[in-house]
XYZ file of C-alpha atoms in Angstrom:
696
model
C -56.871 117.488 -126.447
C -60.173 119.393 -126.613
C -63.232 117.498 -125.454
C -65.756 116.218 -128.017
C -68.606 118.709 -128.278
C -71.179 115.907 -128.311
C -70.099 114.916 -124.809
C -71.743 117.986 -123.284
C -75.157 119.630 -123.698
C -75.762 122.187 -126.413
C -74.930 125.683 -125.120
C -72.733 124.361 -122.320
C -70.071 126.971 -123.077
C -72.493 129.902 -123.218
C -74.052 130.021 -119.762
C -73.772 128.628 -116.236
C -74.930 125.030 -115.874
C -75.546 122.700 -112.978
C -73.654 119.438 -112.843
C -74.232 116.451 -110.599
C -71.712 113.609 -110.257
C -73.521 110.632 -108.722
C -70.725 108.309 -107.665
C -71.105 104.579 -108.185
C -74.901 104.774 -108.158
C -74.974 105.626 -111.874
C -72.408 105.741 -114.636
C -73.876 108.877 -116.177
C -73.623 112.451 -114.993
C -76.527 114.837 -114.810
C -76.384 118.252 -116.488
C -79.218 120.648 -115.594
C -80.103 123.754 -117.574
C -81.126 126.223 -114.849
C -83.127 128.365 -117.265
C -85.711 125.750 -118.157
C -84.961 122.923 -115.719
C -84.208 120.444 -118.514
C -81.980 117.521 -117.564
C -79.504 115.815 -119.863
C -77.606 112.634 -119.052
C -74.007 112.381 -120.277
C -71.445 109.611 -119.967
C -68.020 111.058 -119.072
C -65.668 108.194 -118.319
C -63.377 110.359 -116.173
C -66.295 110.925 -113.783
C -67.437 107.311 -113.387
C -67.868 106.467 -109.718
C -66.954 109.983 -108.627
C -68.624 112.402 -106.235
C -68.047 116.137 -106.556
C -66.817 117.684 -103.320
C -65.982 121.173 -104.527
C -65.415 123.277 -107.628
C -63.702 126.427 -108.815
C -64.855 127.831 -112.155
C -64.411 124.925 -114.622
C -62.392 122.738 -112.211
C -64.013 119.956 -110.178
C -62.634 118.297 -107.053
C -63.732 114.667 -107.390
C -63.409 111.694 -105.065
C -64.099 108.026 -105.723
C -66.917 107.040 -103.384
C -65.524 103.490 -103.065
C -61.745 103.922 -102.892
C -61.441 107.523 -101.628
C -58.957 108.312 -104.405
C -59.283 111.932 -105.478
C -58.230 114.229 -108.301
C -58.976 117.537 -110.029
C -60.760 117.536 -113.387
C -61.086 120.375 -115.873
C -64.582 120.039 -117.325
C -63.528 121.937 -120.464
C -60.430 120.015 -121.501
C -60.936 116.898 -119.312
C -57.435 117.478 -117.956
C -56.910 115.346 -114.864
C -54.583 116.146 -111.939
C -54.143 113.323 -109.446
C -54.018 114.159 -105.759
C -52.463 112.087 -102.955
C -54.748 109.546 -101.235
C -56.696 110.876 -98.266
C -55.640 108.909 -95.189
C -58.202 110.476 -92.883
C -61.613 108.737 -92.816
C -64.173 110.786 -94.695
C -66.514 110.510 -91.717
C -64.106 112.801 -89.811
C -64.031 115.516 -92.524
C -66.420 118.447 -92.839
C -66.304 121.577 -94.978
C -63.949 121.479 -97.981
C -62.865 123.940 -100.625
C -60.810 124.224 -103.803
C -59.336 127.682 -103.328
C -58.412 128.529 -106.937
C -57.512 127.105 -110.320
C -54.569 124.637 -110.358
C -52.833 127.068 -112.712
C -52.557 129.470 -109.775
C -49.500 129.074 -107.522
C -51.609 129.344 -104.344
C -54.104 126.627 -105.375
C -54.936 124.591 -102.272
C -57.439 121.867 -101.489
C -58.609 122.154 -97.899
C -60.740 120.090 -95.525
C -61.829 121.077 -92.030
C -62.374 118.485 -89.377
C -65.946 117.544 -88.617
C -65.546 117.306 -84.833
C -61.819 117.667 -84.158
C -60.298 121.100 -84.621
C -57.905 120.520 -87.490
C -57.269 121.564 -91.061
C -56.211 119.072 -93.780
C -54.689 120.448 -96.973
C -52.573 119.712 -100.008
C -51.416 121.439 -103.194
C -51.757 119.838 -106.634
C -48.037 118.980 -106.675
C -47.893 117.510 -103.137
C -47.358 113.808 -102.465
C -49.323 113.764 -99.218
C -51.896 115.673 -97.210
C -50.833 117.811 -94.257
C -52.827 118.011 -91.049
C -52.608 121.142 -88.862
C -54.440 122.155 -85.682
C -56.704 125.233 -85.705
C -57.764 127.324 -82.724
C -61.450 127.667 -83.609
C -64.368 125.263 -83.162
C -64.902 123.469 -86.466
C -68.412 122.404 -85.440
C -69.410 126.088 -85.538
C -68.203 126.660 -89.104
C -70.963 127.847 -91.433
C -69.041 128.097 -94.715
C -65.651 128.831 -96.311
C -64.412 131.094 -99.076
C -60.977 131.722 -100.604
C -59.767 134.860 -102.324
C -56.472 136.629 -102.975
C -54.335 134.240 -100.946
C -56.651 134.117 -97.925
C -59.149 131.577 -96.612
C -62.230 133.090 -94.979
C -63.960 130.804 -92.478
C -67.437 131.930 -91.392
C -68.108 131.270 -87.714
C -69.670 133.643 -85.204
C -66.955 135.930 -86.552
C -64.912 135.461 -89.732
C -61.474 133.896 -89.375
C -59.073 134.972 -92.147
C -56.284 132.431 -92.677
C -53.189 133.306 -94.687
C -52.829 130.380 -97.113
C -49.088 130.939 -97.429
C -48.739 130.262 -93.706
C -49.883 126.670 -94.191
C -46.522 125.791 -95.745
C -44.837 126.822 -92.482
C -47.007 124.319 -90.563
C -48.445 127.205 -88.568
C -51.940 128.497 -89.234
C -51.836 132.298 -89.116
C -55.223 133.965 -88.872
C -56.961 137.161 -87.833
C -60.611 137.718 -86.895
C -63.115 140.028 -88.522
C -66.709 140.777 -87.585
C -69.387 139.421 -89.838
C -72.485 141.543 -90.640
C -75.020 141.958 -87.871
C -78.197 139.939 -88.087
C -81.061 142.129 -89.298
C -83.615 139.764 -90.820
C -85.884 136.959 -89.757
C -86.174 133.221 -89.642
C -84.961 130.377 -87.482
C -82.302 129.050 -89.833
C -79.835 130.644 -92.226
C -77.140 129.833 -94.779
C -74.239 132.235 -95.273
C -71.909 132.654 -98.245
C -68.927 134.807 -99.095
C -68.063 135.453 -102.731
C -65.996 137.744 -104.912
C -67.313 140.037 -107.630
C -65.269 142.687 -109.478
C -62.544 142.476 -106.868
C -64.977 143.098 -104.009
C -66.057 140.632 -101.337
C -69.753 140.137 -100.672
C -71.501 138.428 -97.773
C -74.876 136.799 -98.548
C -77.203 135.539 -95.842
C -80.378 133.676 -96.811
C -82.991 133.088 -94.133
C -85.492 130.274 -93.568
C -88.572 129.857 -91.348
C -87.186 126.469 -90.304
C -84.008 124.505 -90.649
C -82.052 125.134 -93.860
C -82.449 122.514 -96.577
C -85.958 121.631 -95.347
C -88.023 124.670 -96.191
C -88.267 127.843 -98.253
C -86.249 131.047 -98.302
C -88.032 133.947 -96.628
C -85.421 136.692 -96.688
C -81.988 137.616 -97.978
C -79.304 140.139 -96.996
C -76.283 141.154 -99.072
C -73.326 143.126 -97.735
C -70.241 144.542 -99.430
C -66.906 144.685 -97.599
C -65.370 148.163 -97.486
C -61.869 149.055 -96.355
C -62.335 152.390 -94.604
C -59.146 153.857 -93.141
C -57.709 150.389 -92.450
C -60.975 149.321 -90.818
C -63.258 146.767 -92.453
C -66.924 147.767 -92.641
C -69.853 145.757 -94.011
C -72.208 147.933 -96.083
C -75.623 146.495 -96.869
C -76.555 146.770 -100.553
C -79.949 146.376 -102.181
C -78.829 145.730 -105.739
C -75.999 143.901 -107.486
C -76.438 145.625 -110.844
C -76.106 143.599 -114.051
C -74.680 140.584 -112.290
C -76.191 137.470 -110.754
C -74.936 135.555 -107.730
C -74.892 131.774 -108.085
C -74.979 129.930 -104.757
C -74.784 126.215 -103.970
C -73.609 123.838 -101.252
C -69.984 124.632 -101.974
C -70.012 128.402 -102.135
C -70.869 131.278 -104.436
C -69.863 132.791 -107.757
C -70.635 136.014 -109.578
C -71.794 136.028 -113.191
C -72.399 138.834 -115.713
C -75.908 138.517 -117.145
C -75.466 140.817 -120.142
C -76.460 139.125 -123.418
C -77.723 136.040 -121.571
C -81.137 134.786 -120.538
C -80.251 135.063 -116.867
C -81.971 137.952 -115.111
C -79.758 140.647 -113.686
C -79.866 141.736 -110.064
C -80.865 138.238 -108.961
C -79.523 135.543 -106.664
C -79.857 131.939 -107.887
C -79.613 129.584 -104.926
C -79.494 125.779 -105.205
C -80.932 124.082 -102.117
C -81.769 120.460 -101.348
C -85.208 120.374 -99.704
C -87.456 117.615 -98.432
C -89.029 117.153 -101.896
C -85.805 117.354 -103.906
C -83.325 119.911 -105.153
C -84.678 123.379 -105.816
C -83.327 126.413 -107.575
C -84.550 129.575 -105.877
C -84.468 132.802 -107.828
C -84.451 135.846 -105.562
C -85.051 139.086 -107.445
C -83.564 142.031 -105.569
C -85.311 144.657 -107.686
C -88.868 143.766 -106.649
C -87.958 141.527 -103.680
C -89.739 138.428 -104.917
C -88.887 134.750 -104.595
C -89.699 131.872 -106.912
C -88.331 128.368 -107.279
C -88.104 125.418 -109.628
C -87.928 121.804 -108.511
C -84.920 120.578 -110.491
C -84.638 116.967 -109.395
C -85.976 114.761 -106.608
C -82.748 112.765 -106.499
C -81.054 114.995 -103.925
C -83.801 114.138 -101.430
C -82.643 110.503 -101.344
C -78.889 110.801 -102.026
C -75.952 113.080 -101.307
C -75.551 113.887 -104.996
C -75.905 117.633 -104.906
C -75.690 119.919 -107.917
C -72.913 122.492 -108.348
C -72.727 125.572 -110.508
C -70.238 125.299 -113.367
C -68.886 128.380 -115.139
C -66.983 127.186 -118.185
C -66.301 130.736 -119.401
C -65.692 133.689 -117.101
C -67.621 136.703 -118.332
C -66.317 140.191 -117.469
C -68.443 142.145 -115.037
C -68.381 145.891 -115.019
C -67.763 147.275 -111.580
C -70.809 149.495 -111.739
C -72.251 151.302 -108.791
C -74.564 149.144 -106.726
C -77.997 150.560 -107.197
C -80.775 151.330 -104.751
C -83.228 152.820 -107.212
C -86.774 151.605 -107.655
C -88.874 151.720 -110.799
C -92.608 152.147 -110.633
C -94.523 149.635 -112.690
C -98.176 150.069 -113.598
C -99.932 147.060 -115.115
C -103.333 146.631 -116.735
C -104.782 144.761 -119.676
C -105.753 147.966 -121.438
C -103.249 150.837 -121.414
C -105.047 154.053 -122.092
C -103.621 157.534 -121.657
C -106.146 160.276 -121.236
C -104.852 163.730 -121.970
C -107.158 166.588 -121.273
C -105.880 170.142 -121.575
C -108.382 172.910 -120.953
C -107.919 176.230 -122.686
C -109.322 179.479 -121.489
C -112.758 178.737 -122.999
C -113.067 175.395 -121.286
C -112.453 173.434 -124.515
C -109.880 170.693 -125.148
C -106.804 171.589 -127.139
C -105.360 168.855 -129.334
C -101.710 167.864 -128.867
C -100.388 166.794 -132.284
C -97.352 165.025 -130.811
C -99.230 162.398 -128.870
C -102.309 160.252 -129.303
C -104.758 162.420 -127.371
C -108.421 161.873 -126.608
C -110.522 164.499 -128.427
C -113.167 166.184 -126.310
C -115.228 168.880 -127.990
C -117.182 169.901 -124.899
C -116.389 171.344 -121.498
C -115.108 168.702 -119.110
C -118.018 169.237 -116.779
C -120.395 168.250 -119.608
C -118.654 164.965 -120.376
C -121.054 162.141 -119.372
C -119.902 160.711 -116.074
C -120.541 157.134 -117.234
C -117.978 157.643 -120.026
C -115.463 159.058 -117.579
C -116.085 156.151 -115.218
C -115.637 153.665 -118.061
C -112.308 155.270 -118.898
C -111.326 155.234 -115.229
C -111.968 151.497 -114.949
C -109.514 150.819 -117.795
C -106.693 152.868 -116.329
C -103.909 151.723 -114.031
C -104.751 152.585 -110.461
C -102.322 155.486 -110.189
C -103.801 157.092 -113.359
C -107.314 156.469 -112.089
C -106.431 158.451 -108.978
C -105.030 161.273 -111.147
C -108.181 161.318 -113.270
C -110.259 162.262 -110.222
C -108.033 165.303 -109.745
C -108.855 166.793 -113.173
C -111.875 168.676 -111.825
C -113.934 168.911 -108.642
C -116.972 167.300 -110.281
C -115.048 164.184 -111.214
C -113.467 164.007 -107.780
C -116.964 164.042 -106.291
C -118.713 161.653 -108.682
C -115.984 159.146 -109.526
C -115.395 156.404 -106.959
C -112.057 156.528 -105.188
C -110.223 153.383 -106.409
C -108.348 153.165 -103.120
C -111.577 153.062 -101.134
C -113.355 150.765 -103.571
C -110.915 147.908 -103.152
C -111.738 145.727 -100.121
C -108.271 144.142 -99.891
C -104.720 145.058 -100.811
C -101.405 143.264 -100.860
C -98.806 145.796 -99.826
C -95.115 145.120 -100.420
C -92.166 147.266 -99.466
C -89.364 146.383 -101.896
C -86.830 149.079 -101.027
C -85.812 151.292 -98.136
C -86.681 154.529 -99.935
C -90.240 154.677 -98.577
C -91.866 153.537 -101.817
C -94.359 150.677 -101.526
C -96.345 148.650 -104.018
C -100.103 148.288 -103.574
C -101.618 145.329 -105.418
C -105.330 144.614 -105.786
C -106.043 140.849 -105.973
C -109.598 141.588 -107.089
C -108.652 143.614 -110.167
C -105.104 142.448 -110.781
C -103.764 146.012 -110.767
C -101.066 147.726 -108.779
C -99.720 151.185 -108.144
C -96.996 152.879 -106.135
C -97.473 154.537 -102.766
C -94.991 156.847 -101.037
C -94.882 156.709 -97.252
C -93.528 159.848 -95.615
C -92.575 158.019 -92.437
C -90.234 155.715 -94.354
C -88.886 158.053 -97.038
C -86.067 159.334 -94.836
C -85.124 155.925 -93.489
C -81.646 154.662 -94.314
C -82.360 151.138 -93.020
C -84.590 148.415 -94.485
C -88.197 148.242 -93.328
C -89.869 144.901 -92.682
C -93.674 144.609 -92.677
C -94.751 142.434 -89.746
C -98.516 142.671 -89.237
C -101.629 144.613 -90.238
C -105.056 145.250 -88.772
C -107.817 147.723 -89.627
C -105.641 149.495 -92.188
C -102.691 149.928 -89.816
C -99.332 148.217 -90.269
C -96.763 147.195 -87.712
C -93.299 147.447 -89.252
C -89.703 146.958 -88.161
C -87.057 149.503 -89.174
C -83.594 148.032 -88.946
C -83.356 145.403 -86.221
C -84.866 146.987 -83.102
C -87.190 149.891 -83.967
C -90.900 149.126 -84.396
C -93.448 151.562 -85.771
C -97.181 151.739 -86.444
C -98.318 153.394 -89.661
C -101.426 153.895 -91.756
C -100.366 154.019 -95.433
C -103.748 155.488 -96.448
C -103.500 158.542 -94.169
C -99.704 158.647 -93.679
C -100.127 158.595 -89.899
C -96.974 157.330 -88.243
C -96.049 156.340 -84.667
C -92.651 155.175 -83.412
C -92.573 152.637 -80.597
C -89.840 152.505 -77.944
C -86.590 150.930 -79.131
C -86.229 147.252 -78.264
C -83.421 146.337 -75.894
C -82.462 143.370 -78.112
C -82.814 142.717 -81.822
C -86.272 141.588 -82.903
C -86.449 137.783 -82.956
C -89.945 136.445 -82.336
C -92.351 133.895 -83.811
C -95.129 136.429 -84.161
C -96.348 139.897 -83.264
C -99.725 141.663 -83.293
C -101.572 144.622 -81.821
C -105.007 144.678 -80.246
C -106.402 147.720 -82.062
C -105.185 150.774 -84.001
C -103.397 153.447 -81.951
C -106.287 155.871 -82.451
C -108.151 153.754 -79.876
C -105.673 154.635 -77.127
C -105.074 153.603 -74.400
C -106.449 150.201 -75.417
C -103.792 149.670 -78.086
C -101.350 146.964 -77.014
C -98.533 145.411 -79.063
C -97.508 141.863 -78.163
C -94.626 139.725 -79.507
C -94.198 136.046 -78.619
C -91.426 133.494 -78.923
C -91.694 129.766 -78.117
C -88.843 127.431 -79.139
C -89.501 124.238 -81.137
C -89.312 122.083 -78.004
C -92.098 124.228 -76.508
C -90.969 124.259 -72.872
C -91.215 128.017 -72.333
C -92.720 131.148 -73.860
C -91.122 134.605 -73.883
C -93.332 137.658 -74.325
C -92.656 141.361 -74.784
C -95.509 143.869 -74.703
C -96.098 147.585 -74.984
C -99.134 149.738 -74.153
C -99.713 152.876 -76.168
C -98.173 155.845 -74.387
C -95.618 153.860 -72.391
C -91.935 154.659 -72.770
C -90.588 151.112 -72.673
C -91.445 147.484 -73.296
C -92.051 145.012 -70.500
C -90.799 141.443 -70.838
C -92.071 138.216 -69.316
C -91.143 134.550 -69.551
C -93.366 131.618 -68.641
C -92.686 127.915 -68.205
C -95.274 126.005 -70.210
C -97.365 123.406 -68.358
C -98.037 121.785 -71.734
C -95.669 121.804 -74.728
C -96.279 124.754 -77.038
C -94.039 124.770 -80.089
C -94.106 128.211 -81.650
C -94.472 128.736 -85.366
C -93.909 131.707 -87.653
C -97.390 133.201 -87.691
C -99.108 136.063 -85.952
C -101.612 135.787 -83.150
C -105.188 137.069 -82.977
C -106.714 139.479 -80.462
C -110.045 137.810 -79.714
C -112.527 138.511 -76.893
C -109.998 140.623 -75.018
C -107.119 138.108 -75.188
C -104.313 137.220 -77.588
C -104.708 133.712 -79.048
C -101.646 131.972 -80.498
C -101.538 128.842 -82.673
C -98.768 126.283 -82.135
C -97.255 123.938 -84.696
C -99.256 120.988 -83.373
C -102.500 122.940 -83.623
C -102.928 123.708 -79.931
C -103.635 127.158 -78.535
C -101.786 129.454 -76.170
C -103.532 132.512 -74.682
C -102.198 135.719 -73.128
C -104.466 137.877 -70.977
C -103.350 141.539 -71.067
C -105.316 142.407 -67.918
C -103.607 140.016 -65.501
C -100.534 139.506 -67.717
C -100.839 135.725 -67.562
C -99.969 133.165 -70.222
C -101.553 129.729 -70.419
C -101.428 126.798 -72.824
C -104.890 125.313 -73.280
C -105.411 121.558 -72.910
C -108.407 121.965 -75.220
C -108.887 122.047 -78.114
C -106.789 118.931 -78.599
C -103.894 119.441 -81.019
C -104.431 118.660 -84.697
C -101.145 116.696 -84.749
C -99.916 114.205 -82.140
C -96.359 115.229 -83.021
C -95.296 118.571 -84.421
C -94.555 118.419 -88.168
C -91.008 119.073 -89.295
C -90.325 122.785 -89.258
C -91.174 124.351 -92.585
C -93.106 121.411 -94.075
C -96.479 122.832 -93.044
C -97.806 126.362 -92.701
C -100.518 127.143 -90.187
C -102.602 130.270 -89.705
C -105.041 131.584 -87.111
C -107.689 134.181 -87.930
C -111.045 135.513 -86.820
C -114.045 134.930 -89.075
C -117.496 136.301 -88.216
C -116.799 136.207 -84.496
C -115.245 132.740 -84.541
C -111.674 131.432 -84.568
C -110.514 129.655 -87.721
C -107.269 127.704 -88.141
C -105.802 126.699 -91.486
C -103.104 124.089 -92.119
C -101.547 123.720 -95.547
C -98.685 121.649 -96.851
C -95.689 123.599 -98.022
C -96.212 122.274 -101.554
C -100.027 122.759 -101.450
C -100.779 119.020 -101.412
C -103.501 119.760 -98.884
C -105.322 122.671 -97.281
C -107.367 121.942 -94.161
C -109.599 124.506 -92.463
C -110.914 124.101 -88.905
C -113.417 126.098 -86.871
C -113.159 126.260 -83.093
C -116.287 124.901 -81.425
C -116.100 127.031 -78.288
C -118.862 125.121 -76.489
C -116.868 121.863 -76.664
C -113.464 123.482 -77.200
C -112.695 121.280 -80.199
C -111.500 121.874 -83.760
C -114.150 120.945 -86.336
C -112.979 120.306 -89.895
C -114.767 122.442 -92.507
C -115.477 121.201 -96.019
C -115.860 124.763 -97.261
C -116.066 128.331 -95.965
C -119.178 129.407 -97.853
C -119.014 132.905 -99.296
C -115.981 133.819 -97.202
C -112.599 134.527 -98.813
C -109.458 133.706 -96.838
C -106.334 135.813 -97.403
C -103.498 133.888 -95.773
C -99.956 134.810 -94.888
C -97.682 134.279 -91.902
C -97.739 138.001 -91.182
C -101.477 138.645 -91.443
C -104.439 136.427 -92.289
C -107.864 137.940 -92.963
C -111.295 136.384 -93.610
C -113.877 138.541 -95.376
C -117.128 138.370 -97.345
C -116.292 140.160 -100.578
C -118.866 141.768 -102.906
C -117.702 139.512 -105.718
C -119.224 136.084 -105.149
C -116.666 134.499 -107.455
C -114.065 135.084 -104.751
C -116.027 133.142 -102.152
C -114.856 129.784 -100.788
C -111.303 130.455 -101.944
C -107.952 130.760 -100.211
C -105.590 133.447 -101.533
C -101.839 133.481 -100.919
C -99.440 136.384 -101.610
C -98.093 134.807 -104.783
C -98.148 136.694 -108.069
C -97.974 135.265 -111.566
C -95.401 136.430 -114.147
C -94.089 139.945 -114.609
C -97.521 141.546 -115.105
C -98.746 140.507 -111.635
C -102.249 140.208 -113.107
C -103.040 136.905 -111.414
C -102.970 136.003 -107.743
C -102.618 132.411 -106.644
C -105.685 130.884 -105.020
C -106.919 127.518 -103.790
C -110.574 126.582 -104.306
C -112.111 124.845 -101.292
C -114.931 123.385 -103.412
C -112.775 121.682 -106.033
C -109.630 121.159 -103.967
C -107.639 122.618 -106.873
C -105.302 125.573 -107.063
C -105.030 127.968 -109.959
C -102.697 127.944 -111.710
C -99.461 126.037 -110.975
C -98.354 126.873 -107.427
C -94.648 126.594 -108.238
C -94.532 129.099 -111.099
C -95.594 132.008 -108.909
C -93.393 134.687 -107.436
C -93.837 135.653 -103.809
C -92.857 139.051 -102.388
C -90.801 138.391 -99.281
C -91.727 141.689 -97.605
C -95.486 142.052 -97.900
C -98.692 142.036 -95.895
C -102.448 141.755 -96.585
C -104.096 145.071 -95.803
C -107.650 146.446 -95.558
C -108.157 150.139 -96.391
C -108.759 152.569 -93.541
C -108.956 156.306 -94.246
C -109.646 157.341 -90.661
C -106.817 159.113 -88.850
């Protein structure tokens, strides 16, 4: 019998939805529209008192949270398939999965033990559950995925279990390498999913523990079978599809003729403030999120993606192309074509600007007015029309005091965004154009950027002059809290690069350093006399030493002359106990010859700025920062007095509003307000604040 249409939200059959079964706490079920965040309550009697443990397409694996009875439910037809009672206590069970639709002959419901190394399974027609030993550590399992008769268990490697072997009471498995780690963050969540007959591996990265903080990076790999050898190939695009990830696993969805954006990953995560839906756009490498419901912060009622209709996905080639976008409020195209007499020739096919005088006679104030209305890249081209204009028109690159540079793809093309004018243009970097590995921007100073190519090759580059320097290859993959250099490499031999790692418990600090001209890095490790819990921010070279800010607000200092590390007892920490990882961001920066620290809540509930009183070695809270503008980010934080007074006493973050990128998020120190809504902004996850420097 088909279900009554009124039982489900309008449009339930046309797009993916999120469903939350809340056990005996409430009789109703929650349906969430991921496109607008709207929530609709529905009363489905078959789901009363049930918790959802897993799902496959339109099928739910439900368990009664009071009796532990379980069954499968088709959300389309409300068909119910009873399963045998689970004799094992739920407290002893960990990861679970519904491998396929019950209409498939290999449909299996599987639990892994939580501490004991066993596998518990049954088929829809079985009368009891079967328990089998496994030869891997279940407490190291990160996720599970089933496809084509196999169960893939993600551990340090990937165990592939033949589902047919379960019926023989002998678990047959083989091991396969998982993709190498090549991104950042302390925590990660890993998923396997199928799309167009291919298997994809998705790793999302966090600055702290998963489920407590925000996503900072993502990697996607496609599994290739090359001459009977499995190879993971990293991809930068998933074409016209979207990946839908949740606590249970991942699904692929065709976005054609829907309101879902293509080439995006939608990831449902319970965080400290509730359940969030992160949207990670692979095309421009930006992240945004919506707070869907606060209920998941207090209960175990997590939301799951439901696909009631499977949409065909074309197996198109995974793309790595990048489109240049130029944005401005006024779009003006200036076409000037000089003929032999120095006059402008009209082009009848386009809307041209008529100029009835030689270009050199055109009033420079008119040309400058036109230049100010153009996108940055066209403003640069305008200066190249004639030598006079190149001399008299200001260089837009040099005029801007601050840039936000993002590196969306590995093709060497970067985006330069001006927070002052709300414009952006594309910049090609020769040093990166031939790179076949992703490039991660780590730090900037005086117009120079420290970047990571792949997982162990660092380089220094000036995007304004295209100067490029490779550093020695790291012995191990890059995995540090922060990194900085003392000065640009042109000031050799004083240029020193320093990377630091301190674990959350703060009992030791590991340092690697490199002096310009040396052929290798030197590594040191120090036992901390005082706890110093590292955080994901970069240190500051100040008065000949590197100053580092810990999560509690205390300072650690490295002296490059004697190569000694010390944790200062003063200033006293801002916090008696370190905040939970990811709930607070902290930054250290130099401002007019003084050290400034900034602490802000992850959700922008507060922003506190302190100045170091060096005479008393104490942090003094500042009510405002005067005419100074603070540009904050974990990679680079900069304090500057800008010509525009309207920018003073404000804190800017690398968050951009809507597709036009014409607005940058800021927090006003005077009013204590941010403009506009913090949570509607997109944040590039590979970017850095940058000051222009045209000196080689």
